[in-house]
Amino acid sequence: MSETLAGCFCLRPSASDLCFSDPFAPHKARVFHFERGITSMESENETKTLEQEQEQVVNPWEVSAKGTGKIDYDKLIDQFGCQRLDQSFVDRVFRLTSRSPHIFLRRNVFFAHRDFNEILDAYERGEKFYLYTGRGPSSEALHLGHLVPFMFTKYLQEAFKVPLVIQLTDDEKCMWKNLTVEESKRLARENAKDIIACGFDVSRTFIFSDFDYVGGAFYENMVKVAKCVTYNKVVGIFGFSGEDHIGKVSFPPIQAVPSFPSSFPHLFSGKDKLRCLIPCAIDQDPYFRMTRDVAPRLGYNKPALIESLFFPALQGETGKMSASDANSAIYVTDSKTDIKNKVNRYAFSGGQDSVENHRKYGANLEVDIPFKYLSFFLEDDEELEHIRNEYGSGRMLTGEIKKRLIDVLTELVERHRAARAAVTDEMVDAFMAVRPLPNMFN
Amino acid sequence: MLNCTSINMFALQQAQQINFSQYEHPAVMTVEAQAKYVGHIKAGLSKNLFLKDKKHRFYIVSALADTKVDLKVLSQRLGLGKGGLRMAPEEAVAEVLEVPLGSVTPFALVNESARNVSLLLDQGFKTHECCFFHPLSNDSSISIRIQDLDMFLKSVGRMVAYVDLEANPPVGKDQPPDLAALVPSDTPSLNNVLDKTAALQINGDVKSKPVAVTAAKVSKVPSGPQKEKSVSTANSSSSFADPERFIQEILEKASAIVVAESKEENIKQHGDQLGSVVSNSLRKNLSLELIHLATMFKNTAYTEGFGAGIRCPAKRL
């Protein structure tokens, strides 16, 4: 270890979004392939490095399909060793919660899981669980893709009547994006407002920022987790190198320990066996594999996971999402005209190049972005089916489906904005206060 | 010309012991014109730009007449990218600042509509004993000491930020935009003002920070959720704190659906089943939205209780 620590802030592209809510992962082009060095984490099948290097790559910092194709999710599930969420799960959720399953379940947006069946089994026996999700507050502008996991988590909270902890990893962004401490804390609070605007119930939700909350029992768990993961292992998982500063190396436990109820003594004291369910995008899976590996050694339950697809960029699934290209996504601050322009000009269409061809062959629904977006956000299953038939057969034209999408997105964004306007700083303080939640399971 | 806004300023002067001198003159649209009337007086002339960014946020940049202001540089320093800032359209001056064209002034920030406008003041103002600004119209100019301008702004709950407008620091991956904290967020509240003044990393005056904290405490406390300014949408946020308005909103939405469903064709089609058709439509279309509304209502009520609780802890242990 005679390397100098020249340049404490990492000069090479490295792990930037360890945190969950970035299902737009396809835009991240990092160079590191993580599977090297991982010995068995879970007993499920894990493919070898060599095969993987020619295939698609999915990990918290890089998501790229094979060639210019789309992500092969079946292969991904095999590779990671998680399970597919099939229709029987959706039905079971419907039975247990006595309400219509969320659109993201019906449309297979959340399509993979680990141990979700155990969560449901326990729930049926009367054992509750809590939810854990989070965001790395790197920027003020949130787009729809960022909201996806939060919208789903809100549904889970309501349907199962369980509490939720939301982690804002301001320390992570401070370290990886080289923000000042004040700026990351400020962004964390700003993002908290958008998160609250998704409709979380304050009597069941605890939002915390790492800078504010780390300490006490949370820190004790961090140390316990840190003791169980060797330096070589984190290098293997996260690709750290000798030039990376020690802040990065010691960060992973911070994201692991919210999976353990003892990290929140003001909420779950005495409930050490309470299970945890983590909704996230599938590129976070490797990260939580580390957590699940450590959990039994600490005498905790392994957290369960429920995982989503990547939200496509406006330009299509193979397009590059980038923070500097405002036209690759719909932002929650976009006006009606912005949305209209973005969809009309940039949304990749699967329609044919001429009206005649379109009427003849119909649209390619596999790549059509308006249709994809509608499948995420159009509540009415029947209407979506109707559009599928009409557009797929060519009777409906691109302009029409785009118009429908614009209406749906505008309604969504405006509702979010109205809710966001009602979120005051005091409300953020209330959500972030370290307080008991007496009715969190009612 | 006295109007209710001038009266406000006089009242404030009384309350805050702020001295200023007002000079009336014919309406002026440029600094040069203004200089003709008050240029002989020893006070710095200001030019005031009203700007807008791509996300429809507004800024007033108030600078000494000689200071060079480069919008491209400012845009980058604010974290808006290149070309993110432009002059706001003329309608916005009237709509947001509620002043006539040619009267852009920091004083416009007393208006509710300008709540979310961010103010950047030229550091250069501090080199002058007094500086000239328009009150709320351009047919007079006010010469005021910079400290008094500070006090006035803080007394109306505004953050004060002095910026070296001619500086051009590099902005890149490892150098975050130095003025990013000045980009308006949605609802400034007391805490926000304090946080932001503490967070400024600009070439600010160290002296101004303690003043900010104490002045902000003295200022009128922005009232809680009830008075929050609603963004240009139908759902006024105050309906989340007021049961009556909340119910009105629900009834409006429900009525709209009932009326829409009770069309002649539906009556013909469903006859006496129309009731259940309408009822189903209500459930289908409104459930999610009403749950959302109700959750916000609950959150607002909880927050009010929380606020009361931290200020006056319960005696019961």
Coordinates of N, CA and C in Angstrom, one line a residue, chain A residues 11 140-141 154 158 177-180 182-183 186 189-190 193 196-203 331 333 335 338 379-380 411 414-415 417-427 429-431 433 435-437, chain B residues 54-57 173-176 180-181 183-189 191-192 195-196 198-199 201 224-225 228-231 233 235 237 240 284 288-289 291-292 295-296 298-300 302-303 306-307 310-311:
Chain A
L11 N -10.1 10.8 -9.3 CA -10.1 11.4 -10.6 C -10.7 10.6 -11.7
E140 N -31.2 19.5 -7.9 CA -32.5 19.9 -7.5 C -33.6 19.4 -8.4
A141 N -33.2 19.2 -9.7 CA -34.2 18.9 -10.7 C -34.5 17.4 -10.6
K154 N -45.0 4.6 -2.0 CA -46.1 5.3 -1.3 C -47.3 4.3 -1.4
E158 N -49.4 2.6 1.8 CA -50.8 2.7 2.0 C -51.5 1.3 2.0
K177 N -19.8 13.8 -5.6 CA -19.9 14.9 -6.5 C -19.2 16.1 -6.1
N178 N -18.4 16.0 -5.0 CA -17.7 17.1 -4.5 C -18.5 18.4 -4.3
L179 N -19.6 18.2 -3.6 CA -20.4 19.3 -3.2 C -19.9 19.7 -1.8
T180 N -20.2 21.0 -1.5 CA -19.9 21.3 -0.1 C -21.0 20.7 0.8
E182 N -22.8 22.1 3.0 CA -24.0 22.9 3.1 C -24.9 22.7 1.8
E183 N -24.2 22.6 0.7 CA -25.0 22.4 -0.5 C -25.7 21.1 -0.6
R186 N -28.6 21.2 1.7 CA -29.7 22.0 1.1 C -30.4 21.2 0.1
R189 N -32.7 18.7 1.5 CA -34.0 19.3 2.0 C -34.9 19.6 0.8
E190 N -34.3 20.1 -0.3 CA -35.1 20.4 -1.5 C -35.7 19.1 -2.0
K193 N -38.7 17.8 -0.2 CA -40.0 18.3 -0.5 C -40.7 17.6 -1.7
I196 N -41.9 14.3 -0.4 CA -43.1 14.4 0.4 C -44.3 14.7 -0.5
A197 N -44.1 15.4 -1.6 CA -45.2 15.7 -2.5 C -45.7 14.5 -3.1
C198 N -45.0 13.4 -3.1 CA -45.5 12.1 -3.7 C -46.7 11.6 -2.8
G199 N -46.8 12.1 -1.6 CA -48.0 11.8 -0.8 C -47.8 10.8 0.3
F200 N -46.6 10.9 0.9 CA -46.3 10.0 2.0 C -47.0 10.5 3.3
D201 N -47.4 9.5 4.1 CA -48.2 9.8 5.3 C -47.2 10.2 6.4
V202 N -47.3 11.4 6.9 CA -46.3 11.8 7.9 C -46.4 11.0 9.2
S203 N -47.5 10.4 9.5 CA -47.5 9.7 10.7 C -46.9 8.3 10.6
Y331 N -39.2 16.7 -16.5 CA -38.9 17.1 -15.1 C -40.2 17.6 -14.4
T333 N -40.6 20.1 -12.8 CA -40.8 21.5 -12.9 C -41.2 21.9 -14.3
S335 N -43.3 22.9 -17.5 CA -44.6 23.5 -17.7 C -45.3 22.7 -18.7
D338 N -43.6 22.9 -22.0 CA -42.4 22.1 -22.0 C -42.7 20.7 -22.3
E379 N -53.4 4.9 -16.0 CA -54.1 4.1 -15.0 C -55.0 3.0 -15.6
D380 N -55.8 3.5 -16.6 CA -56.9 2.6 -17.1 C -56.3 1.5 -18.0
E411 N -51.1 16.0 -16.4 CA -51.9 15.9 -15.2 C -51.0 15.5 -14.0
E414 N -48.6 18.3 -12.9 CA -49.3 19.4 -12.3 C -49.8 19.0 -10.9
R415 N -50.2 17.8 -10.8 CA -50.7 17.3 -9.5 C -49.4 17.4 -8.5
R417 N -46.9 19.2 -8.8 CA -46.5 20.6 -8.5 C -47.4 21.2 -7.4
A418 N -48.6 21.0 -7.5 CA -49.6 21.5 -6.5 C -49.2 20.9 -5.1
A419 N -49.0 19.7 -5.1 CA -48.6 19.0 -3.8 C -47.3 19.6 -3.3
R420 N -46.4 19.8 -4.2 CA -45.1 20.3 -3.8 C -45.2 21.7 -3.2
A421 N -46.1 22.5 -3.8 CA -46.3 23.9 -3.3 C -46.8 23.9 -1.9
A422 N -47.5 22.8 -1.5 CA -48.1 22.8 -0.2 C -47.1 22.3 0.8
V423 N -45.9 21.9 0.4 CA -44.9 21.4 1.3 C -44.1 22.6 1.9
T424 N -44.2 22.8 3.1 CA -43.4 23.9 3.7 C -42.2 23.4 4.4
D425 N -41.3 24.3 4.7 CA -40.1 23.9 5.4 C -40.4 23.2 6.8
E426 N -41.5 23.7 7.3 CA -41.9 23.1 8.6 C -42.4 21.7 8.4
M427 N -43.0 21.5 7.3 CA -43.4 20.1 7.0 C -42.2 19.2 6.9
D429 N -39.4 19.7 8.3 CA -38.9 19.5 9.6 C -39.7 18.4 10.4
A430 N -41.0 18.4 10.2 CA -41.8 17.4 10.8 C -41.5 16.0 10.4
F431 N -41.3 15.8 9.0 CA -41.0 14.5 8.5 C -39.6 14.1 9.0
A433 N -38.1 15.0 11.8 CA -37.8 15.0 13.2 C -37.7 13.6 13.8
R435 N -38.7 11.3 16.0 CA -39.9 11.3 16.8 C -40.5 9.9 16.7
P436 N -41.2 9.5 17.8 CA -41.8 8.2 17.6 C -43.0 8.3 16.7
L437 N -43.4 7.2 16.1 CA -44.5 7.1 15.2 C -45.5 6.1 15.8
Chain B
K54 N -34.7 29.1 -17.3 CA -35.5 28.2 -18.1 C -36.6 27.5 -17.2
K55 N -36.4 27.5 -15.9 CA -37.4 26.8 -15.1 C -38.3 27.9 -14.5
H56 N -38.5 29.0 -15.2 CA -39.4 30.1 -14.8 C -39.2 30.6 -13.4
R57 N -37.9 30.7 -13.0 CA -37.6 31.3 -11.8 C -37.1 32.7 -12.1
K173 N -16.9 20.2 -13.1 CA -17.3 19.0 -12.3 C -16.8 19.1 -10.9
D174 N -15.6 19.7 -10.7 CA -15.1 19.7 -9.4 C -15.3 21.1 -8.7
Q175 N -15.8 22.0 -9.5 CA -16.0 23.3 -8.9 C -17.5 23.7 -9.1
P176 N -18.3 23.4 -8.0 CA -19.7 23.6 -8.2 C -20.0 25.1 -8.3
A180 N -25.0 28.9 -6.5 CA -26.2 28.0 -6.6 C -27.2 28.2 -5.5
A181 N -26.7 28.6 -4.3 CA -27.6 28.8 -3.2 C -28.7 29.9 -3.5
V183 N -30.4 30.3 -6.2 CA -31.5 30.0 -7.1 C -32.7 29.8 -6.2
P184 N -33.9 30.4 -6.6 CA -35.0 30.3 -5.7 C -35.5 28.9 -5.6
S185 N -35.8 28.5 -4.3 CA -36.6 27.3 -4.2 C -38.0 27.7 -3.9
D186 N -38.9 26.8 -3.7 CA -40.3 27.2 -3.7 C -40.8 28.1 -2.6
T187 N -40.7 27.6 -1.4 CA -41.4 28.4 -0.4 C -40.4 28.9 0.7
P188 N -39.9 30.1 0.5 CA -38.9 30.5 1.6 C -39.7 30.7 2.9
S189 N -39.1 30.2 3.9 CA -39.7 30.5 5.2 C -38.6 31.0 6.1
N191 N -36.8 29.6 8.4 CA -35.6 28.7 8.5 C -34.8 28.8 7.3
N192 N -35.5 28.9 6.1 CA -34.8 29.0 4.9 C -33.9 30.2 4.8
D195 N -30.9 29.5 6.9 CA -30.1 28.5 6.3 C -29.3 29.2 5.1
K196 N -30.0 29.9 4.3 CA -29.4 30.4 3.1 C -28.3 31.4 3.4
A198 N -26.6 31.5 6.0 CA -25.5 30.8 6.6 C -24.7 30.1 5.5
A199 N -25.3 29.7 4.5 CA -24.7 28.8 3.5 C -24.0 29.6 2.4
Q201 N -21.5 31.1 0.1 CA -20.0 31.1 0.0 C -19.5 32.2 -0.9
G224 N -47.3 30.2 8.8 CA -47.1 28.8 8.4 C -47.8 28.4 7.1
P225 N -48.2 27.2 7.1 CA -48.8 26.7 5.8 C -49.9 27.5 5.2
E228 N -49.0 30.1 2.5 CA -48.1 29.7 1.4 C -48.6 30.1 0.0
K229 N -47.7 30.7 -0.7 CA -48.2 31.1 -2.1 C -48.4 29.8 -2.9
S230 N -49.5 29.8 -3.6 CA -49.7 28.6 -4.4 C -49.1 28.9 -5.8
V231 N -48.6 27.9 -6.4 CA -48.0 28.0 -7.8 C -49.2 28.1 -8.7
T233 N -51.5 26.8 -10.2 CA -52.4 25.7 -10.5 C -53.7 25.9 -9.8
N235 N -55.2 23.9 -7.6 CA -55.2 23.5 -6.2 C -54.4 24.5 -5.3
S237 N -52.8 25.8 -2.1 CA -52.2 25.0 -1.0 C -53.0 25.3 0.2
F240 N -55.3 22.9 1.9 CA -54.8 21.8 2.7 C -54.8 22.1 4.2
K284 N -63.7 5.4 -9.6 CA -62.6 5.1 -10.5 C -61.7 6.4 -10.7
L288 N -57.8 7.9 -6.3 CA -56.4 8.2 -6.1 C -56.2 9.7 -5.8
E289 N -56.9 10.5 -6.5 CA -56.7 12.0 -6.3 C -57.1 12.4 -4.9
I291 N -57.3 10.6 -2.2 CA -56.4 10.1 -1.2 C -55.2 11.0 -1.1
H292 N -54.7 11.4 -2.3 CA -53.6 12.3 -2.3 C -53.9 13.6 -1.6
T295 N -54.1 13.1 2.1 CA -52.8 12.9 2.8 C -52.1 14.2 3.0
M296 N -52.2 15.1 2.0 CA -51.6 16.4 2.1 C -52.3 17.2 3.3
K298 N -53.7 15.9 5.9 CA -53.3 15.3 7.1 C -51.9 15.8 7.5
N299 N -51.0 15.7 6.4 CA -49.6 16.1 6.7 C -49.6 17.6 7.1
T300 N -50.4 18.4 6.6 CA -50.4 19.8 7.0 C -50.8 20.0 8.4
Y302 N -50.7 17.7 10.8 CA -49.7 17.2 11.6 C -48.6 18.2 11.8
T303 N -48.2 18.8 10.7 CA -47.1 19.8 10.8 C -47.4 21.0 11.7
F306 N -47.0 19.7 15.1 CA -45.6 19.6 15.3 C -45.0 20.9 15.7
G307 N -45.3 21.9 14.8 CA -44.7 23.2 15.0 C -45.1 23.8 16.4
I310 N -43.1 21.9 19.2 CA -41.8 22.2 19.5 C -41.6 23.6 20.1
R311 N -42.6 24.4 19.9 CA -42.5 25.7 20.5 C -42.9 25.8 21.9

